[in-house]
Short mmCIF file of N, CA and C in Angstrom, two decimals:
data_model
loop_
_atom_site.label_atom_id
_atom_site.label_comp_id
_atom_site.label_asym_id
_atom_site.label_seq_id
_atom_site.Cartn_x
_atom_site.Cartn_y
_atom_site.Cartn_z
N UNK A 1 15.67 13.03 1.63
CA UNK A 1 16.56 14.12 1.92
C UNK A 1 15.76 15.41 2.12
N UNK A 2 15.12 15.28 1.06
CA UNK A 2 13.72 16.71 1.38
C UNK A 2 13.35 16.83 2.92
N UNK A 3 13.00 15.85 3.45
CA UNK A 3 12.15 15.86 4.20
C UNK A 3 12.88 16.01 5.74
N UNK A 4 14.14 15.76 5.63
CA UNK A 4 15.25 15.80 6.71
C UNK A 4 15.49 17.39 6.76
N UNK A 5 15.49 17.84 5.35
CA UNK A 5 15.95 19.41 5.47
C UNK A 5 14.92 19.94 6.31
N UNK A 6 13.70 19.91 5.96
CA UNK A 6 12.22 20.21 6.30
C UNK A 6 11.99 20.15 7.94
N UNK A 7 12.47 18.65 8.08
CA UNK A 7 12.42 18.92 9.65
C UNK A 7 13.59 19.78 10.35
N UNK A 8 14.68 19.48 10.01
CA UNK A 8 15.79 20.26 10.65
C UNK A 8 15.52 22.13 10.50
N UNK A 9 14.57 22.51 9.15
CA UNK A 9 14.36 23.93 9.27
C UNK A 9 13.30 23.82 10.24
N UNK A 10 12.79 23.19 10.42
CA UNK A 10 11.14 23.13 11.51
C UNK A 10 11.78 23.13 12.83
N UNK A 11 12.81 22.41 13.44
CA UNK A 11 13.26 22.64 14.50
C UNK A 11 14.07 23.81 14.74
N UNK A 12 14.46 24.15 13.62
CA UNK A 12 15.33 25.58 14.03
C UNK A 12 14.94 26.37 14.28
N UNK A 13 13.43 26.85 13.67
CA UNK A 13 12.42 27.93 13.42
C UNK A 13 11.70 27.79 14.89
N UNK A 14 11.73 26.15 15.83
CA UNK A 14 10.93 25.70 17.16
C UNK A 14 12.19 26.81 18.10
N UNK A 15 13.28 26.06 17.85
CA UNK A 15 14.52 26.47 18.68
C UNK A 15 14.67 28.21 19.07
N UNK A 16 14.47 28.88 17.52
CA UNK A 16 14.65 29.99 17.57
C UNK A 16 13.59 30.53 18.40
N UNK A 17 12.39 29.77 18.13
CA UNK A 17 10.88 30.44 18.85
C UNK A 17 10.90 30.22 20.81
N UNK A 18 11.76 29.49 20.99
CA UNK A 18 11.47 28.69 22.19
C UNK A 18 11.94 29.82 23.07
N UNK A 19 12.71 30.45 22.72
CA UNK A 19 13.61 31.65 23.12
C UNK A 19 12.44 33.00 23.82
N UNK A 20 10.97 32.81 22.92
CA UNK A 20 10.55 33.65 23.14
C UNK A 20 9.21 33.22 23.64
N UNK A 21 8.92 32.03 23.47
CA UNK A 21 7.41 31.42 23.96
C UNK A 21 7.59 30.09 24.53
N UNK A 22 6.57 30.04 25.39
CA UNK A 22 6.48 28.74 26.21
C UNK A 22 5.57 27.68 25.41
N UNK A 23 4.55 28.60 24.78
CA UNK A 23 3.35 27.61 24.42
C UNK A 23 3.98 27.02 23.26
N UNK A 24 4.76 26.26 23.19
CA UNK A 24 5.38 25.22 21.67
C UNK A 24 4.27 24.13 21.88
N UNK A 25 3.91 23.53 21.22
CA UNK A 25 2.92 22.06 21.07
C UNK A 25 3.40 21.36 19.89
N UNK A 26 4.37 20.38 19.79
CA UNK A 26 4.30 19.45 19.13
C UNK A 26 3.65 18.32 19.20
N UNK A 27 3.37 17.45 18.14
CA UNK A 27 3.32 16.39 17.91
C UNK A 27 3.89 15.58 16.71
N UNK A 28 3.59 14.35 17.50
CA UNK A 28 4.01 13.07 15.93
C UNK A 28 3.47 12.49 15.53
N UNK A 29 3.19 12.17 14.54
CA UNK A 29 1.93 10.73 13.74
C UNK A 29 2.76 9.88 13.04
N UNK A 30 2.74 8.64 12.79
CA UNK A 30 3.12 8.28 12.37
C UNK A 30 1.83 7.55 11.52
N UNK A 31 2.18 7.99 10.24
CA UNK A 31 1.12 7.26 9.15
C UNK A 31 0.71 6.15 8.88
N UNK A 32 2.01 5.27 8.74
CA UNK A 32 2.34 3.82 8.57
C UNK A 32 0.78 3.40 9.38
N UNK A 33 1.15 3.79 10.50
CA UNK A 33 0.25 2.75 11.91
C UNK A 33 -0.91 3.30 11.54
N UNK A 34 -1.17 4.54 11.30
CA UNK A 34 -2.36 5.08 11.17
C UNK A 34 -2.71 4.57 9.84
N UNK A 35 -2.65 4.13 9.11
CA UNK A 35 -3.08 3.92 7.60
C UNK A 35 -3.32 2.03 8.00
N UNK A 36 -2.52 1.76 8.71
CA UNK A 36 -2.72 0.08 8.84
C UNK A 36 -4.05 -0.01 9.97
N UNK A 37 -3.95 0.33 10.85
CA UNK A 37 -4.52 0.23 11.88
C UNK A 37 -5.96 0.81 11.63
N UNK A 38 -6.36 1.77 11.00
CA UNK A 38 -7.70 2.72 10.46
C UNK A 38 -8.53 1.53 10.43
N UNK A 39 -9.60 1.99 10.21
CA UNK A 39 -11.04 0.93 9.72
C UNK A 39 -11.04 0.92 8.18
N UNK A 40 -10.80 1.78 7.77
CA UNK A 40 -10.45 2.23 6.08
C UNK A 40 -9.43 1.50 5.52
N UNK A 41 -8.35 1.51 6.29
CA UNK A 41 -7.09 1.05 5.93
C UNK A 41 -7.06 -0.59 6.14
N UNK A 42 -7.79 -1.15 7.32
CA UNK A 42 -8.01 -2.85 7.55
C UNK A 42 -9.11 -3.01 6.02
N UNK A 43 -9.87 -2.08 5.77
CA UNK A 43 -10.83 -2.61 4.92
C UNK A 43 -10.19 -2.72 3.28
N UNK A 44 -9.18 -1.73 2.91
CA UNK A 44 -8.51 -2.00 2.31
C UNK A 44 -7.54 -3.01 1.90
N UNK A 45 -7.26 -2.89 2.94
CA UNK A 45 -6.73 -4.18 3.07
C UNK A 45 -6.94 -5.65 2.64
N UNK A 46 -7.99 -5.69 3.14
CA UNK A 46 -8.81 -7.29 3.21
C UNK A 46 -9.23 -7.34 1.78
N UNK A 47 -9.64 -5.91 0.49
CA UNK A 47 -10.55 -6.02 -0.33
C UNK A 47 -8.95 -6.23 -1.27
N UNK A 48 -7.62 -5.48 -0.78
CA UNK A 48 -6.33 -6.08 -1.97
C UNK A 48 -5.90 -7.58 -1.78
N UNK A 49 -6.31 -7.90 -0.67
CA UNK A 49 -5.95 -9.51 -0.17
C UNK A 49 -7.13 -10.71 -1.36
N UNK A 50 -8.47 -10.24 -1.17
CA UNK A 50 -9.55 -10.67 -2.03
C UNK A 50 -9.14 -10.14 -3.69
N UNK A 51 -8.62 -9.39 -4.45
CA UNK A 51 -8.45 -9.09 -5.25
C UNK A 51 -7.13 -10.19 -5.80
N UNK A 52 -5.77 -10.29 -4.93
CA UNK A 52 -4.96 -10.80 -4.66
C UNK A 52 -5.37 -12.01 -5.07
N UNK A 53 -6.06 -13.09 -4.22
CA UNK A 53 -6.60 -14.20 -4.14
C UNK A 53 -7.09 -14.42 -5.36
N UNK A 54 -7.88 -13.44 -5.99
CA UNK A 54 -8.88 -13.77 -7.06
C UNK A 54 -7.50 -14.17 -8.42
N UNK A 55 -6.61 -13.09 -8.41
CA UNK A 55 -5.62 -12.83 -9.76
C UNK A 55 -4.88 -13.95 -9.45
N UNK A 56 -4.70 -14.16 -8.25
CA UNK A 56 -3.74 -15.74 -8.16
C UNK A 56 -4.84 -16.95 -8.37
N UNK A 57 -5.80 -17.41 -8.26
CA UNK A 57 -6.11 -18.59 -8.62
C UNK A 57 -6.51 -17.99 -10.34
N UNK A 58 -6.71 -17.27 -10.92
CA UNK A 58 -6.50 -17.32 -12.09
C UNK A 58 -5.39 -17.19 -12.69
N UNK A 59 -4.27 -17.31 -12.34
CA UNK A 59 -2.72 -17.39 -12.71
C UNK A 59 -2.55 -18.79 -12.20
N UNK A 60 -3.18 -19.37 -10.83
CA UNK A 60 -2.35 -20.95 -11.19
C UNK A 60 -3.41 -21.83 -12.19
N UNK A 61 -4.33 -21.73 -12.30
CA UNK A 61 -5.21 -22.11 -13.34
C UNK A 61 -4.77 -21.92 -14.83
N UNK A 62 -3.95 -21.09 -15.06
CA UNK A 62 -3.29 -20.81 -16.22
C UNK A 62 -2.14 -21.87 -16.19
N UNK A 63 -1.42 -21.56 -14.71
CA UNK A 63 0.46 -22.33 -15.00
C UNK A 63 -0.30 -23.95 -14.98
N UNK A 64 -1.18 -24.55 -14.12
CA UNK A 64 -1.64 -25.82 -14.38
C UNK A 64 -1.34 -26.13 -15.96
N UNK A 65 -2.13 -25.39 -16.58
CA UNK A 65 -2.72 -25.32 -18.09
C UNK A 65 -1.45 -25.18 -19.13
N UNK A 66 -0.25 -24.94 -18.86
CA UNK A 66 0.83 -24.57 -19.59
C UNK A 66 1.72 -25.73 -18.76
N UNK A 67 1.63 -26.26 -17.77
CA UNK A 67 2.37 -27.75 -17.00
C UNK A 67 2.08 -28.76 -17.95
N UNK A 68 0.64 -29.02 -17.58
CA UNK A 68 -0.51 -30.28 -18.27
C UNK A 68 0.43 -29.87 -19.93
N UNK A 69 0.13 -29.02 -20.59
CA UNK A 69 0.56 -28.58 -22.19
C UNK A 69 2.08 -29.40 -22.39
N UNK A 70 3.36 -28.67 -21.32
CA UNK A 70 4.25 -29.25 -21.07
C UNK A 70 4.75 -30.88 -21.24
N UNK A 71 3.66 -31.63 -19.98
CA UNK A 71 4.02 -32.80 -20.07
C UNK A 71 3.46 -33.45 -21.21
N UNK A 72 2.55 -32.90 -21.61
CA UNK A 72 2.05 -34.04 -22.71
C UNK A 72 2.95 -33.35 -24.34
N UNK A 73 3.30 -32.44 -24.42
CA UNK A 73 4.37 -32.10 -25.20
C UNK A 73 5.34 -33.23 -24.97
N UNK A 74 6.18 -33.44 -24.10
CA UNK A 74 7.36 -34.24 -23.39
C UNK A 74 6.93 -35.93 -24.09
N UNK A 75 5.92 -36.10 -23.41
CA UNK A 75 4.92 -37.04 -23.30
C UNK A 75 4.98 -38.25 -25.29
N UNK A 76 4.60 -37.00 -26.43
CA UNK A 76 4.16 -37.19 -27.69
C UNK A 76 5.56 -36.82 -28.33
N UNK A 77 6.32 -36.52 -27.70
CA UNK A 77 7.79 -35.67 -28.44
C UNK A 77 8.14 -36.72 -29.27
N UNK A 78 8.16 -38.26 -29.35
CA UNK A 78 8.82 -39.09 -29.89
C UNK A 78 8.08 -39.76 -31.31
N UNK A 79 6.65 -39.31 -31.15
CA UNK A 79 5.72 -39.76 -31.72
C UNK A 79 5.00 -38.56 -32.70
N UNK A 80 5.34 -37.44 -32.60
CA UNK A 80 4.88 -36.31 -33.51
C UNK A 80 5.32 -36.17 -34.41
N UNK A 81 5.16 -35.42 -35.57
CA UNK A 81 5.81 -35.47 -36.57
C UNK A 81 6.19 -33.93 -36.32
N UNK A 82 7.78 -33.55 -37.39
CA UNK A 82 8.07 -32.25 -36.75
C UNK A 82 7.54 -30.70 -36.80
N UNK A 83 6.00 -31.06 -37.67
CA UNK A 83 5.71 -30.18 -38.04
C UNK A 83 4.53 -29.61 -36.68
N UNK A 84 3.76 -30.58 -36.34
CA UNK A 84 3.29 -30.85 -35.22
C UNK A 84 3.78 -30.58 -34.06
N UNK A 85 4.99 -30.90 -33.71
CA UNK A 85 5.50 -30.72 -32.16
C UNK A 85 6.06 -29.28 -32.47
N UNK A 86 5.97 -29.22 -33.53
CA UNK A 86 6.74 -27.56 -33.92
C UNK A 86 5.53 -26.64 -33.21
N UNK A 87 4.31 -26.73 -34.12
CA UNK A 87 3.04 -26.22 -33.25
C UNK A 87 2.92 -26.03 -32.39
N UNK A 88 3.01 -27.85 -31.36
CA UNK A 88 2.74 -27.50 -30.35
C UNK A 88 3.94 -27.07 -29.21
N UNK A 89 4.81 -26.70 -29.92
CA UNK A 89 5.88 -25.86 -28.67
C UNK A 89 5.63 -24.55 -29.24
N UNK A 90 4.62 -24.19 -30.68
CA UNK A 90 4.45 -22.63 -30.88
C UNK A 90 3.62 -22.05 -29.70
N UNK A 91 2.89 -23.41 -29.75
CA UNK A 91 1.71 -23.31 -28.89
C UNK A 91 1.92 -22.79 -27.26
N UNK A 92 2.79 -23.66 -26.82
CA UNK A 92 3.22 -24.07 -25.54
C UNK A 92 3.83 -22.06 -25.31
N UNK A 93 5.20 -21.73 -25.84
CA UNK A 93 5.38 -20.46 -26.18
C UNK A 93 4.36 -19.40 -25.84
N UNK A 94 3.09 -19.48 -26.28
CA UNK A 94 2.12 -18.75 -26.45
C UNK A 94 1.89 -18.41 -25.24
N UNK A 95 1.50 -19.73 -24.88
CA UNK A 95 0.84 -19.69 -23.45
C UNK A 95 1.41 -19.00 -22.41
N UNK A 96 3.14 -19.21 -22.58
CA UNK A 96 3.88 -19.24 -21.82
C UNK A 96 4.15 -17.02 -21.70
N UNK A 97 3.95 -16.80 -22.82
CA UNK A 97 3.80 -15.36 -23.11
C UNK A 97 2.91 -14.70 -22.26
N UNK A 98 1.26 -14.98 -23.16
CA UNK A 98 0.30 -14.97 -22.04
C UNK A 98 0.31 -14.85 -20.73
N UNK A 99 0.94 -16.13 -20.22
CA UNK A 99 0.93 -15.59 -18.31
C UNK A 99 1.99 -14.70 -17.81
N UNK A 100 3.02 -14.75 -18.32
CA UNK A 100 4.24 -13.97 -18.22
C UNK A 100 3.16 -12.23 -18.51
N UNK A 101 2.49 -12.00 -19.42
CA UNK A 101 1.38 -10.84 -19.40
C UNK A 101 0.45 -10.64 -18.30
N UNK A 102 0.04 -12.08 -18.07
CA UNK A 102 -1.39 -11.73 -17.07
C UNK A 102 -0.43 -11.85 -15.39
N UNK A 103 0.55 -12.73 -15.11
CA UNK A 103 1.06 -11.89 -14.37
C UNK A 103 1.38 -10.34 -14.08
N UNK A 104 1.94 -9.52 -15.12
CA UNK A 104 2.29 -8.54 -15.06
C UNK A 104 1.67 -7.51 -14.72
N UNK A 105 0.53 -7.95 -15.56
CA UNK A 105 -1.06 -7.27 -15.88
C UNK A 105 -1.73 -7.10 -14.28
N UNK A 106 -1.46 -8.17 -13.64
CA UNK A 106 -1.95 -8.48 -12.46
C UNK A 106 -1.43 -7.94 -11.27
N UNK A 107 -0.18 -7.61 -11.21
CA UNK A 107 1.03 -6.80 -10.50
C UNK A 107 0.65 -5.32 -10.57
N UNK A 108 0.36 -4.65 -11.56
CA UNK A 108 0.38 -3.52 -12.28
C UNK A 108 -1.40 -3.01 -11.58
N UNK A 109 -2.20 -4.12 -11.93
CA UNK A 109 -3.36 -3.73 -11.16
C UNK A 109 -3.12 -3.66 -9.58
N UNK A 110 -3.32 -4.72 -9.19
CA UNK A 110 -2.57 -4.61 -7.27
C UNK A 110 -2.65 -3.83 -6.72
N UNK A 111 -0.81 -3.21 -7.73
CA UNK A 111 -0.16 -1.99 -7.29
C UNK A 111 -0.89 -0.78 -7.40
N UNK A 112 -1.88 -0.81 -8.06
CA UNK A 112 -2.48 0.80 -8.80
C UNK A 112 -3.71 0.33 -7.85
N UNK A 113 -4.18 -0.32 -7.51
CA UNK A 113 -5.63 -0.17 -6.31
C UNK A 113 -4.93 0.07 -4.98
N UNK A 114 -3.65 -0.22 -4.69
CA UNK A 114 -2.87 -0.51 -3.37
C UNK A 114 -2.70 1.44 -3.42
N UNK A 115 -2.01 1.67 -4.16
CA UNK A 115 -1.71 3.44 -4.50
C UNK A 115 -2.92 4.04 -4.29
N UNK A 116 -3.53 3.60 -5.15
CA UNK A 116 -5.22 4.38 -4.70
C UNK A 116 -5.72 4.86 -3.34
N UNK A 117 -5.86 3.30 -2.96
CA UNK A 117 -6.53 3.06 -1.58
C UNK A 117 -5.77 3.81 -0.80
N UNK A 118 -4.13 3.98 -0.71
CA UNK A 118 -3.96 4.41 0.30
C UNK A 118 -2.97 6.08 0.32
N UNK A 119 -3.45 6.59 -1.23
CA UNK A 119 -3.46 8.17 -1.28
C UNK A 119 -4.58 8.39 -0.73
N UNK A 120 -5.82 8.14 -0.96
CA UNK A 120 -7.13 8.98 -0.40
C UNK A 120 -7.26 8.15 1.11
N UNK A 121 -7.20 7.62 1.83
CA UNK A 121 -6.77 6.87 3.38
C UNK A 121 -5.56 7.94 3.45
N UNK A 122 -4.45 8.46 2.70
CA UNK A 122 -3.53 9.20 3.44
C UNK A 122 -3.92 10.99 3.28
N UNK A 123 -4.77 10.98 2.54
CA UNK A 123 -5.03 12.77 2.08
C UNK A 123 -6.41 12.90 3.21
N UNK A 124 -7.44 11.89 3.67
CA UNK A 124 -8.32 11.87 4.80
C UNK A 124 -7.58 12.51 6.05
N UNK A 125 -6.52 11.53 5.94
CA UNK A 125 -5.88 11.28 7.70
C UNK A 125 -5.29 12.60 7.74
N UNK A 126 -4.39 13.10 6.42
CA UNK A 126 -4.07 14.78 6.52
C UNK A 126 -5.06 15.42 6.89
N UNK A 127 -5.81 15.46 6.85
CA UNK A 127 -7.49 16.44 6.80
C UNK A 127 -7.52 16.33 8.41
N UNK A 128 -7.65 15.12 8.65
CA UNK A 128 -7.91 14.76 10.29
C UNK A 128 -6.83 15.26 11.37
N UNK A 129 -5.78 15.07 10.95
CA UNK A 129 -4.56 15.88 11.37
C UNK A 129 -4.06 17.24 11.78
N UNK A 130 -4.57 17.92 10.52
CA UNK A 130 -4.78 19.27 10.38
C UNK A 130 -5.78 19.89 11.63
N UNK A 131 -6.98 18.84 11.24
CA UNK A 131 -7.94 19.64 12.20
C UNK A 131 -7.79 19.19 13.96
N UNK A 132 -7.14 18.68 14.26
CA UNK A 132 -6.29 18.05 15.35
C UNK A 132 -5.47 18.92 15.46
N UNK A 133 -4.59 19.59 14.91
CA UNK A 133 -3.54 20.35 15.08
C UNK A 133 -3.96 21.87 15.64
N UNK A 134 -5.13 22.30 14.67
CA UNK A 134 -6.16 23.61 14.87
C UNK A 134 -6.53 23.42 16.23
N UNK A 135 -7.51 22.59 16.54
CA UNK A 135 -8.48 22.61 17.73
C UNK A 135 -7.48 22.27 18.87
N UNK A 136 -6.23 21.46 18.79
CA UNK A 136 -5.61 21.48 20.28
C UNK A 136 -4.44 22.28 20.18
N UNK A 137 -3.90 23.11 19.51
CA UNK A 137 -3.26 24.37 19.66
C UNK A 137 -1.83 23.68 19.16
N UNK A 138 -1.95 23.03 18.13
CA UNK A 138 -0.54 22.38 18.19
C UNK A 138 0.76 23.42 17.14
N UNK A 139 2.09 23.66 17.64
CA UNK A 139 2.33 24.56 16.75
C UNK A 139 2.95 23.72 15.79
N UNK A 140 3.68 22.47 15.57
CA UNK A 140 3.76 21.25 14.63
C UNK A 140 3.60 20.11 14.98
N UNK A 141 3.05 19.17 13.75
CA UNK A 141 2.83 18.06 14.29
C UNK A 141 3.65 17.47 12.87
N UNK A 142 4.43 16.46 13.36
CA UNK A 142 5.79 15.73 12.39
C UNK A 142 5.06 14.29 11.93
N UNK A 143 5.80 13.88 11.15
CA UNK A 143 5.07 12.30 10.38
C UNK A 143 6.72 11.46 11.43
N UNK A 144 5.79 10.80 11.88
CA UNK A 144 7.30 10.01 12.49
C UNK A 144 7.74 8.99 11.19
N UNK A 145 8.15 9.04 10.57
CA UNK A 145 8.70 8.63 9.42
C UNK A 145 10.52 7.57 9.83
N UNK A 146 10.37 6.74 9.47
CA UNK A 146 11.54 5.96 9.95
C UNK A 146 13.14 6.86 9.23
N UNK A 147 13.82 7.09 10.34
CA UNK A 147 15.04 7.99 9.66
C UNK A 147 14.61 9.64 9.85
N UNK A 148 13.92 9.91 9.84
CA UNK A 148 13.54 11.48 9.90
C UNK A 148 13.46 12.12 11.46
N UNK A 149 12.30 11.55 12.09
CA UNK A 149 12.36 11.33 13.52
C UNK A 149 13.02 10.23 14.37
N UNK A 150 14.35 10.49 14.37
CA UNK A 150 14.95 9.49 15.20
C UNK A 150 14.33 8.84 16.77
N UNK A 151 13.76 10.19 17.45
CA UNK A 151 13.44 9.86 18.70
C UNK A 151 12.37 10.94 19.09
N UNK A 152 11.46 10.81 19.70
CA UNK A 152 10.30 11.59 20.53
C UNK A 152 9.92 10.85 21.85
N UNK A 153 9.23 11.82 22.36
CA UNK A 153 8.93 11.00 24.09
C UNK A 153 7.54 10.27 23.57
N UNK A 154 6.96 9.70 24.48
CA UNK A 154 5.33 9.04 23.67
C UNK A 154 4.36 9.78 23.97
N UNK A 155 4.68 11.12 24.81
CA UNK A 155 3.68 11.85 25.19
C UNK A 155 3.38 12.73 24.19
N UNK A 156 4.35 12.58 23.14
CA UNK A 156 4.18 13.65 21.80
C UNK A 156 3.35 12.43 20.41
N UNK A 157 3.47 11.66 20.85
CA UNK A 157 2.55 10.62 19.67
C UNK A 157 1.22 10.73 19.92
N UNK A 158 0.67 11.01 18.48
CA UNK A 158 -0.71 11.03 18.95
C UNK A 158 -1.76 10.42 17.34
N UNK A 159 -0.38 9.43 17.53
CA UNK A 159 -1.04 8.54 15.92
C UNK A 159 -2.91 7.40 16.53
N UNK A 160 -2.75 7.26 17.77
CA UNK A 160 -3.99 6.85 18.33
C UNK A 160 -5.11 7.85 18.23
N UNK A 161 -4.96 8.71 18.68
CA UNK A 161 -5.76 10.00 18.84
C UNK A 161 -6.42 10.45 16.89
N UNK A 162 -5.59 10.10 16.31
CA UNK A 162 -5.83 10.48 15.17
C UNK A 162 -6.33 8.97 14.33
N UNK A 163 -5.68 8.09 14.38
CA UNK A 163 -6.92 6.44 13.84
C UNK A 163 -8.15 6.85 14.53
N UNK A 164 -8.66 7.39 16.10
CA UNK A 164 -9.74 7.16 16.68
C UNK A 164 -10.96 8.52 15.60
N UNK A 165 -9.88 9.62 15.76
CA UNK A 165 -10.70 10.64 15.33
C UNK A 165 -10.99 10.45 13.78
N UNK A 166 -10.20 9.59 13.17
CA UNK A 166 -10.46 9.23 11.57
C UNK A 166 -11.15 8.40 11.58
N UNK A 167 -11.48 7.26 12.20
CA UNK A 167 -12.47 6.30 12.22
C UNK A 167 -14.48 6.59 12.60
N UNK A 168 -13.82 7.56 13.52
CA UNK A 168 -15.09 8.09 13.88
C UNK A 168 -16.07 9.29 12.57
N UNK A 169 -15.04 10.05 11.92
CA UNK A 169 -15.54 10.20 11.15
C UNK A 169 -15.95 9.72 9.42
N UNK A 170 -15.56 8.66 9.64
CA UNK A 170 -15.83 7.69 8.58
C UNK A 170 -17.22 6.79 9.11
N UNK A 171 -17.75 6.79 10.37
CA UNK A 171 -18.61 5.97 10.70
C UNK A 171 -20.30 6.87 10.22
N UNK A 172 -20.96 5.91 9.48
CA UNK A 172 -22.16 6.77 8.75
C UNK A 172 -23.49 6.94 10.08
N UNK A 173 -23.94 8.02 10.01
CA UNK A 173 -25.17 7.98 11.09
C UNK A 173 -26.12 6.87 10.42
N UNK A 174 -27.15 6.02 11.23
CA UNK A 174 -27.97 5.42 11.15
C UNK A 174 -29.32 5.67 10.92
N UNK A 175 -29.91 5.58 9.78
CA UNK A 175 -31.05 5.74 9.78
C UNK A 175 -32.43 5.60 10.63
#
């Protein structure tokens, strides 16, 4: 809702100005694409996918380990005595706690490298934006944001222009 007010005062303040100047320069970015599409943002990517991978084969390595526990619980149920199968369903319980944690645990990380990665990938691309906005005379440039900007022509997008100019300055000179 913020951000609807924000644009609708931004166009009023364009509207009111238009009255008196020709030189208006907008633009639009849309972040989404720019944050997916970046070299920063694919690399991020690939390193939450590898992180991903890693927390899931140590979570099915766990549910194996609490299955296997399971059936052979099932397995001895008739043959234990009740003090024993008592154990081992304390046991079973335990386990069952445990991953229900290291899932969580694992979610909670993800999410907090996923946030990371892509506040500083989104506070860069502001930087890059900004200075895009300075050097080609722009008097706003909008986040095409789904719902906010309903419609623009494509001659006002310049989410390419801005992955190219963010990528380039992320690329290190060579020794």
């Amino acid at each position: 809702m913020k951000k609807l007010v924000f644009v609708v005062a931004i166009l009023g303040l364009l509207t009111g100005r238009l009255a008196y100047a020709e030189d208006i320069k907008i633009g639009v970015v849309d972040l989404i694409k720019a944050l997916n599409e970046s070299e920063s943002g694919k690399k991020a990517k690939t390193e939450l996918e590898g992180l991903i991978k890693s927390k899931q084969a140590t979570l099915d390595e766990k549910s194996k380990n609490i299955e296997k526990m399971k059936g052979e619980l099932e397995k001895q149920a008739s043959i234990l005595s009740a003090e024993a199968r008592k154990a081992k369903e304390d046991e079973l319980e335990r386990m069952i706690r445990e991953y229900q944690r290291m899932v969580a645990d694992s979610q909670g990380e993800v999410k907090k490298k996923e946030n990371d990665y892509t506040a500083g990938i989104v506070k860069e691309l502001r930087v890059i934006i900004e200075k895009i906005g300075k050097d080609e005379g722009y008097t706003v440039i909008l986040e095409k944001a789904e719902g906010i900007v309903l419609f623009s022509k494509e001659n006002l997008d310049i989410t390419d222009t801005v992955i190219k100019k963010y990528n380039e300055s992320k690329v290190k000179p060579e020794k």
